Tab-separated table of C-alpha atoms and ligand atoms in Angstrom:
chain	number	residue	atom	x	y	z
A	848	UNK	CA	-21.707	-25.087	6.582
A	849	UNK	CA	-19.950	-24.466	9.559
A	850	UNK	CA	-21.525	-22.842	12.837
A	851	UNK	CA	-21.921	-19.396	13.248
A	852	UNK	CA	-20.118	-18.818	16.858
A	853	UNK	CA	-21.733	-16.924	19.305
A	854	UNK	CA	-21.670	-12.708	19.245
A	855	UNK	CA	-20.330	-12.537	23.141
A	856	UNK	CA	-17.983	-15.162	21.967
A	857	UNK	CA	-16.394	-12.974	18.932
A	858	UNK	CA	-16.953	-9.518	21.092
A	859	UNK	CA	-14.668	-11.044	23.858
A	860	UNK	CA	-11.403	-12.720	22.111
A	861	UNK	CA	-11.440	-9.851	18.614
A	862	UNK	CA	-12.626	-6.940	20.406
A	863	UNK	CA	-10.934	-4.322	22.818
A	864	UNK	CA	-14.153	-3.766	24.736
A	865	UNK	CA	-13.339	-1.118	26.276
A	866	UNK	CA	-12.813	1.195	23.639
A	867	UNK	CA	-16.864	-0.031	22.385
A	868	UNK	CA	-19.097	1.434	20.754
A	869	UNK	CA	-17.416	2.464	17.135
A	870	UNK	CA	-18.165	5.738	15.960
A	871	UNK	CA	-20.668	4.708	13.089
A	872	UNK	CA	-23.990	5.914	13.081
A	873	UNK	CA	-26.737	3.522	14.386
A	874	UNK	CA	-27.868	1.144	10.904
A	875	UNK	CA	-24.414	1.341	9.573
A	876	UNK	CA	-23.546	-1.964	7.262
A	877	UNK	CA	-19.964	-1.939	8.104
A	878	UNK	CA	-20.439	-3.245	11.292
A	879	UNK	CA	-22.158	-6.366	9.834
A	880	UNK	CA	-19.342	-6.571	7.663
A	881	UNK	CA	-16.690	-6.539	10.521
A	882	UNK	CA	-18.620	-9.332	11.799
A	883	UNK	CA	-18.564	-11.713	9.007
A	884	UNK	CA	-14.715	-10.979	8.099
A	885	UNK	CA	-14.222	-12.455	12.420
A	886	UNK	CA	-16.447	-14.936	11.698
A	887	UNK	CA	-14.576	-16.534	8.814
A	888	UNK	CA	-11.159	-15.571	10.434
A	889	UNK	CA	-12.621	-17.386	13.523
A	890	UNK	CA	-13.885	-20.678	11.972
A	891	UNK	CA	-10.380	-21.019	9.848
A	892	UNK	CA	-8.799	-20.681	13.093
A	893	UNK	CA	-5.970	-18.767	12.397
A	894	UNK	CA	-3.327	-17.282	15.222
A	895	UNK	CA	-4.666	-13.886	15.424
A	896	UNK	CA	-0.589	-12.768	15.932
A	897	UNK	CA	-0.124	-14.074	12.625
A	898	UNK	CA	-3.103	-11.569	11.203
A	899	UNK	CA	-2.612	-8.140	10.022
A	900	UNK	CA	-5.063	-5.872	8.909
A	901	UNK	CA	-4.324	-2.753	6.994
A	902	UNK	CA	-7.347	-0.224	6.672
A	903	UNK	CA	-8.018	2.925	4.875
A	904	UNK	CA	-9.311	6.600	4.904
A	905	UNK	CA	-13.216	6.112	5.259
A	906	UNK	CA	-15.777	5.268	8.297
A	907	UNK	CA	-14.942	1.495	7.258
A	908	UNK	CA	-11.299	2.638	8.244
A	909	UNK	CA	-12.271	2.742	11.876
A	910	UNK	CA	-12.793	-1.227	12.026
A	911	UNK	CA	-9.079	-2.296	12.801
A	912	UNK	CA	-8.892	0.272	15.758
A	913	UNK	CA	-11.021	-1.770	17.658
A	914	UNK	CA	-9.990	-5.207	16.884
A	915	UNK	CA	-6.764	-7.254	18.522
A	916	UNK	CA	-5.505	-7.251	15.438
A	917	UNK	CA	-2.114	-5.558	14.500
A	918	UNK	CA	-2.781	-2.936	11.873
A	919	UNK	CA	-1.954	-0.189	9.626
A	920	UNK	CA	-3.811	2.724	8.128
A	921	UNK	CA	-2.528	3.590	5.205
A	922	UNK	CA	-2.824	7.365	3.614
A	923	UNK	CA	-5.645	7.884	1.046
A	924	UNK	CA	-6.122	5.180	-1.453
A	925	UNK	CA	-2.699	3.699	-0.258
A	926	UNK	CA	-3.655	0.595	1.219
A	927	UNK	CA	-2.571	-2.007	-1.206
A	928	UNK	CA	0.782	-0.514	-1.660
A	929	UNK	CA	1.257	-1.149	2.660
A	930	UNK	CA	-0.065	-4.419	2.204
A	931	UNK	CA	1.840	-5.185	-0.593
A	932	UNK	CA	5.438	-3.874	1.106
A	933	UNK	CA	4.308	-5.746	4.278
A	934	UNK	CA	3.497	-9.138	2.450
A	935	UNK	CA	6.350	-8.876	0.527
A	936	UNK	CA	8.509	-8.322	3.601
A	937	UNK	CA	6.615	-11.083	5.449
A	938	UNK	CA	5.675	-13.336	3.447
A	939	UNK	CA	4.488	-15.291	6.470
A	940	UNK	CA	1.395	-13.031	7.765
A	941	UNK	CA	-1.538	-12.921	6.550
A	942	UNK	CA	-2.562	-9.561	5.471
A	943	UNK	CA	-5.900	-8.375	5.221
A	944	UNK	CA	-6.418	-4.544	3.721
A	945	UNK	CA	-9.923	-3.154	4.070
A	946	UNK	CA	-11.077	-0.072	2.497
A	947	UNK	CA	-14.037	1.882	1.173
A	948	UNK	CA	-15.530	2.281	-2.290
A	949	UNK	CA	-13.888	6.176	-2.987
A	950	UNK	CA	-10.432	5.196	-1.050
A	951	UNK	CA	-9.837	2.078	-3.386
A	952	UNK	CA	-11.504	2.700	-6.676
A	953	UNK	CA	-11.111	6.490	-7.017
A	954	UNK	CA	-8.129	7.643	-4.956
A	955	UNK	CA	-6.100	4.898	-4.835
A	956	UNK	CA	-7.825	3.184	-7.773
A	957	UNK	CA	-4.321	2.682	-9.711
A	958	UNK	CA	-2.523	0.822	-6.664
A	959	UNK	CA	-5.815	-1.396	-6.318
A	960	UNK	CA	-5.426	-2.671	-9.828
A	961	UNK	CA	-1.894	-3.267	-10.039
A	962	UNK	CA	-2.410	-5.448	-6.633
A	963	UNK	CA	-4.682	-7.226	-8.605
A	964	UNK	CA	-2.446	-7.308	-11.793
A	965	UNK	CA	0.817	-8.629	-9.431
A	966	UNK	CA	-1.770	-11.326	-8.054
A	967	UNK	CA	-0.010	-10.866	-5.099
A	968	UNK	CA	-1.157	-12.525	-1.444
A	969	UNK	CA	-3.103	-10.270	-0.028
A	970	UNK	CA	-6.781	-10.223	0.389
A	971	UNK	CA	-8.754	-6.807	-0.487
A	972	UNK	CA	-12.464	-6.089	1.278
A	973	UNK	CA	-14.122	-2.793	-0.073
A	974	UNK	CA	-16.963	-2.027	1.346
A	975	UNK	CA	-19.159	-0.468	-1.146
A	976	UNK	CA	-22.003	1.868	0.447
A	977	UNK	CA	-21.471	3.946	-2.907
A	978	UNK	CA	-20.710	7.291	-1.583
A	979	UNK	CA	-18.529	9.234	0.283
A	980	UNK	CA	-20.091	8.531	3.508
A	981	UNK	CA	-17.690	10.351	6.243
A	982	UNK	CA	-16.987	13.518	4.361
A	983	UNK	CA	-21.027	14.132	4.288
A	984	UNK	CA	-21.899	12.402	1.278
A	985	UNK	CA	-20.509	13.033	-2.636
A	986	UNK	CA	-20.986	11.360	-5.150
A	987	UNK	CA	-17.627	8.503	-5.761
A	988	UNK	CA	-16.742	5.538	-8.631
A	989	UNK	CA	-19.532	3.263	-7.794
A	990	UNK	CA	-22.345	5.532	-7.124
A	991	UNK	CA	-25.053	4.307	-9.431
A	992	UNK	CA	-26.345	6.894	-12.372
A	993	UNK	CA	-28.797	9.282	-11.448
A	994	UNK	CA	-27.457	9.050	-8.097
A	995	UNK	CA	-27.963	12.414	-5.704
A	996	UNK	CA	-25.149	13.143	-3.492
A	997	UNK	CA	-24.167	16.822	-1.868
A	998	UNK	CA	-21.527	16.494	-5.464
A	999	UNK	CA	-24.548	15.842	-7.716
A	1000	UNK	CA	-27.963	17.119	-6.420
A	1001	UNK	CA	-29.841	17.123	-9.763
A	1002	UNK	CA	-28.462	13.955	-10.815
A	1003	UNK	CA	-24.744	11.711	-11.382
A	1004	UNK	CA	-24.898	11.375	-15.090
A	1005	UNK	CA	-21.216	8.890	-14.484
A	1006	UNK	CA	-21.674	5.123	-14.818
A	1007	UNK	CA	-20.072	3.514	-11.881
A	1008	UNK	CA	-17.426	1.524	-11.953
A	1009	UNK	CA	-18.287	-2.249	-11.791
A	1010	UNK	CA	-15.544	-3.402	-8.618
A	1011	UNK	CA	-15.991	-7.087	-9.582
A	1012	UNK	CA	-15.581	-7.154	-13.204
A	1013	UNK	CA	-12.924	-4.617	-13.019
A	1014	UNK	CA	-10.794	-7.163	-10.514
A	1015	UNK	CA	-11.367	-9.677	-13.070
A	1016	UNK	CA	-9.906	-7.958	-15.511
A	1017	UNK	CA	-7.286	-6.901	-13.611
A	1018	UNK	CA	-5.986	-10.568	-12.796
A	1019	UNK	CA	-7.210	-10.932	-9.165
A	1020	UNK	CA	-6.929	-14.592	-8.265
A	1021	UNK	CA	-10.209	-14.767	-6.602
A	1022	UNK	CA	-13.345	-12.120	-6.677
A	1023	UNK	CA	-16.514	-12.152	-5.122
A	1024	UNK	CA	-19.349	-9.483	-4.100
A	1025	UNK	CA	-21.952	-9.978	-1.069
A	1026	UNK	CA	-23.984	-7.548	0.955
A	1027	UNK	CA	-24.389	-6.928	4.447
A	1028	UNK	CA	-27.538	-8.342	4.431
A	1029	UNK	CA	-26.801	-11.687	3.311
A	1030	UNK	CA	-24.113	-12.525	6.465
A	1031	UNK	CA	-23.914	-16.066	5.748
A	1032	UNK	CA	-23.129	-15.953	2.363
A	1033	UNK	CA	-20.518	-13.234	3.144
A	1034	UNK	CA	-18.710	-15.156	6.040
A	1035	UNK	CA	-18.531	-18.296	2.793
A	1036	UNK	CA	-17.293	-15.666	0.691
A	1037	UNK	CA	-14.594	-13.977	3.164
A	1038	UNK	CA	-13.559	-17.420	4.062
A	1039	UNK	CA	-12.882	-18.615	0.555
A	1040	UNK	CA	-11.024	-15.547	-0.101
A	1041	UNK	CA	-8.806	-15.392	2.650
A	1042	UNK	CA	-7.605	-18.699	1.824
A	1043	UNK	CA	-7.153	-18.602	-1.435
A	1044	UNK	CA	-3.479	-17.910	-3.016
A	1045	UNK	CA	-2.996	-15.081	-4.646
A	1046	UNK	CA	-4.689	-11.534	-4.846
A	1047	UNK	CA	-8.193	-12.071	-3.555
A	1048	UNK	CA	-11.361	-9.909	-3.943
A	1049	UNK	CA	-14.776	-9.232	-1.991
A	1050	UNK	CA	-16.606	-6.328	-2.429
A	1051	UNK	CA	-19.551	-6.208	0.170
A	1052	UNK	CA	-22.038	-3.691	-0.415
A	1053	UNK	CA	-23.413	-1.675	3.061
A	1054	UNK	CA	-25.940	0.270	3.504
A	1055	UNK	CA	-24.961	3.840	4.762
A	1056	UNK	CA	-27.909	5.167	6.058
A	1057	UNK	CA	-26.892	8.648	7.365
A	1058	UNK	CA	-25.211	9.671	3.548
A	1059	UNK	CA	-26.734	7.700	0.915
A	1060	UNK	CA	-30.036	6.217	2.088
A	1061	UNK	CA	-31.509	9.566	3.271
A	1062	UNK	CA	-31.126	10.389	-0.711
A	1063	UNK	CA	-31.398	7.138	-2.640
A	1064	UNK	CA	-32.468	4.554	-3.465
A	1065	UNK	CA	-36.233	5.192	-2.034
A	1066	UNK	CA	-35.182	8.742	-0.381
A	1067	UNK	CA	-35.185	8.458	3.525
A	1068	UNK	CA	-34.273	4.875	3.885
A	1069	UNK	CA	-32.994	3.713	7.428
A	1070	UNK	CA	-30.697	1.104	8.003
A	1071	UNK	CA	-33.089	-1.940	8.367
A	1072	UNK	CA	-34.911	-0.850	5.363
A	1073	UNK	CA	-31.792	-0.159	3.222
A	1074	UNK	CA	-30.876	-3.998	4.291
A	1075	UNK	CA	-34.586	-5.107	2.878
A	1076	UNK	CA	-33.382	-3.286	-0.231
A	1077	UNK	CA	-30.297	-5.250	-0.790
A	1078	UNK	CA	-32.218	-8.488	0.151
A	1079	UNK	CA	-34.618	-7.391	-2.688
A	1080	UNK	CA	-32.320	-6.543	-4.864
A	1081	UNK	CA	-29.463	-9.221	-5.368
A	1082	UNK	CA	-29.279	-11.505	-7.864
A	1083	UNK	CA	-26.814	-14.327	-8.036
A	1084	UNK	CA	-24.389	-14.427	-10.569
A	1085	UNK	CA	-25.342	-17.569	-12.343
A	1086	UNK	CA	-28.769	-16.255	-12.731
A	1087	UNK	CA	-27.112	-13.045	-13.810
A	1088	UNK	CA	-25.758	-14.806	-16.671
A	1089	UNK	CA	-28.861	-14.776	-18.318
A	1090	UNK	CA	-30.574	-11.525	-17.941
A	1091	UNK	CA	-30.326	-8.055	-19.446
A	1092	UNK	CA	-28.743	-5.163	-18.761
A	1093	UNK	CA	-32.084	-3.143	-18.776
A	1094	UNK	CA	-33.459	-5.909	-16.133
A	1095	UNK	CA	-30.048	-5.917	-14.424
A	1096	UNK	CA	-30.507	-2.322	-13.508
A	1097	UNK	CA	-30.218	-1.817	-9.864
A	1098	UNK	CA	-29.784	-4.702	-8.921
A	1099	UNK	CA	-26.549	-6.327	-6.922
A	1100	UNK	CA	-24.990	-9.056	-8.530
A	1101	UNK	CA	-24.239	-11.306	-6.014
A	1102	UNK	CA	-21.408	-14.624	-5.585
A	1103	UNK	CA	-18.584	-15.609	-6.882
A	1104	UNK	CA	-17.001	-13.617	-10.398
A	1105	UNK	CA	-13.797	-15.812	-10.850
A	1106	UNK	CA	-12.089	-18.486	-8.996
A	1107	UNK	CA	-8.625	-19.257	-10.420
A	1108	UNK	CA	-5.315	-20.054	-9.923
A	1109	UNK	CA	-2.831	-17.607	-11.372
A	1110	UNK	CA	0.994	-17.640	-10.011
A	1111	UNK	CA	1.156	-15.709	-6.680
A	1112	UNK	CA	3.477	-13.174	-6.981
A	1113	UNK	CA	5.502	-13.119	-3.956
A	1114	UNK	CA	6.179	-17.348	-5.202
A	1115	UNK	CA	7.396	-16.206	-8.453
A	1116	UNK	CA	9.842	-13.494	-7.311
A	1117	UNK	CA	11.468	-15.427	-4.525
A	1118	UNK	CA	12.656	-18.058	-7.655
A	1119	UNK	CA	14.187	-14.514	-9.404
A	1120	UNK	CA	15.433	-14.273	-6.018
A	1121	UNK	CA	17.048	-17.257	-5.298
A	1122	UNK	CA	18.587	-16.829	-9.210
A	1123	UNK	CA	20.172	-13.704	-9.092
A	1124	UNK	CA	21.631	-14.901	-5.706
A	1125	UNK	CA	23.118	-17.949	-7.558
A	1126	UNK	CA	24.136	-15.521	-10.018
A	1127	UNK	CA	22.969	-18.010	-12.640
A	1128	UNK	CA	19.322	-16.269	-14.279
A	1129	UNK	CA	20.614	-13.528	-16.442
A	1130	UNK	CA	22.689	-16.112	-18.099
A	1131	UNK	CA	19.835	-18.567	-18.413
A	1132	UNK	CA	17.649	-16.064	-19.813
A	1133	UNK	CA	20.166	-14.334	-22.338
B	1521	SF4	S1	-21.775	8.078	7.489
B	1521	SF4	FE1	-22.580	6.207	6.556
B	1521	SF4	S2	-20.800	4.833	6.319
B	1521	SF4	FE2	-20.255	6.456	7.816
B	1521	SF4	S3	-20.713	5.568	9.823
B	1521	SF4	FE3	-22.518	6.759	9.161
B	1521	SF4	S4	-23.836	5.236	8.130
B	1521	SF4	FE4	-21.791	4.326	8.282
């Protein structure tokens, strides 16, 4: 495993320091997430000019305002379709979109699957905190049954929506799930996915202390203790394999869903491309 590279290190060449601190509220997971995606950008050594991030409506969405980084922020749940415009129009870049568990699964939870369907290059981080954290709190795809929100005080009586398996199905080229807690896992994961071809996955579940922990799991949870939770509470995927879904009840199911190698989109129409310049595949194909 490579080295992790010093904080003060990352802070000084990703950062625009003088725009520090974000706006998230002290024990926020996202923060550990932003860390982990910089590590693994850092140790593949990409040209940061070469690296665009597109980000979301959500308190993850604040991430790429701080980071030297060009980026986008898309409109509600519209974050793959920008990513997928851009990659298709640059082929070249490397294009990161990052949203939240309500922008991409419930909002813009039909352009999130078709990404995944096209396969196309782009790589897709949600970070799952299972609420609605910066609009105070509802209840959204992946908050777990029985789950109180401001939207459901007595109760969610909705299943969530399983991210992974649902990006499996959908075609994603690569899929994986961590958690804030487990940072060196996640910077494997995040590296793995960003260099993968195709239409890569993580989900990476954070704790939001201020909106969901002060109401579930164990009702007034801080941030270090909602990080104990997740350590308690994942279970790798191979061991996953071989349990129930009554003893697979909250817990996270942690690792890596699929790892595959479907045609990249953007590949497969540039040969359309190239025919219909030649003027030759209608002909072939009729
Ligand atoms: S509301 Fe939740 S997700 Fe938003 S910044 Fe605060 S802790 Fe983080």
């Amino acid at each position: 495993m490579a080295p992790i590279i010093p904080h003060a290190e990352i802070r000084e060449k990703y950062f625009f320091t003088d725009i520090l601190p974000t706006p998230w509220c002290p024990g926020c997971g996202n923060g550990s997430m932003g860390h982990a995606l910089l590590q693994a950008i850092h140790r593949i050594g990409w040209d940061p000019k070469k690296i665009v991030l597109i980000s979301g409506i959500g308190c993850n969405g604040y991430l790429t305002r701080y980071l030297r980084f060009d980026d986008l922020h898309a409109l509600h749940g519209r974050t793959p379709a920008m990513a997928t415009g851009l990659k298709m129009a640059r082929p070249d870049l490397k294009v990161i979109a990052i949203q939240g568990d309500g922008d991409a699964a419930a909002i813009g939870g039909n352009h999130l699957i078709h990404a995944a369907r096209r396969n196309i290059g782009i790589t897709t981080i949600i970070s799952n905190n299972y609420t609605y954290g910066r609009t105070g709190g509802q209840y959204g795809p992946t908050t777990p049954k029985g789950g109180i929100s401001t939207t459901s005080p007595y109760g969610l009586e909705e299943p969530p929506f399983d991210l992974c398996n649902l990006m499996v199905a959908s075609g994603a080229n690569f899929v994986a799930r961590g958690t804030a807690y487990h940072v060196l896992q996640l910077i494997d994961l995040f590296e793995r996915a960003l260099t993968h071809p195709g239409f890569t996955f993580i989900e990476v579940i954070t704790q939001c202390p201020t909106s969901y922990g002060r109401k579930n799991p164990g009702k007034g949870m801080s941030g270090p203790e909602m990080l104990l939770w997740q350590k308690k509470n994942a279970v790798p995927v191979e061991k996953a394999a071989g349990m129930t879904e009554e003893s697979l009840r909250g817990k996270i199911v942690t690792g890596i869903f699929i790892d595959r190698n479907r045609p990249e989109y953007n590949t497969e129409y540039e040969k359309i491309r190239q025919r219909a310049q030649k003027g030759t595949g209608r002909e072939e194909r009729n």
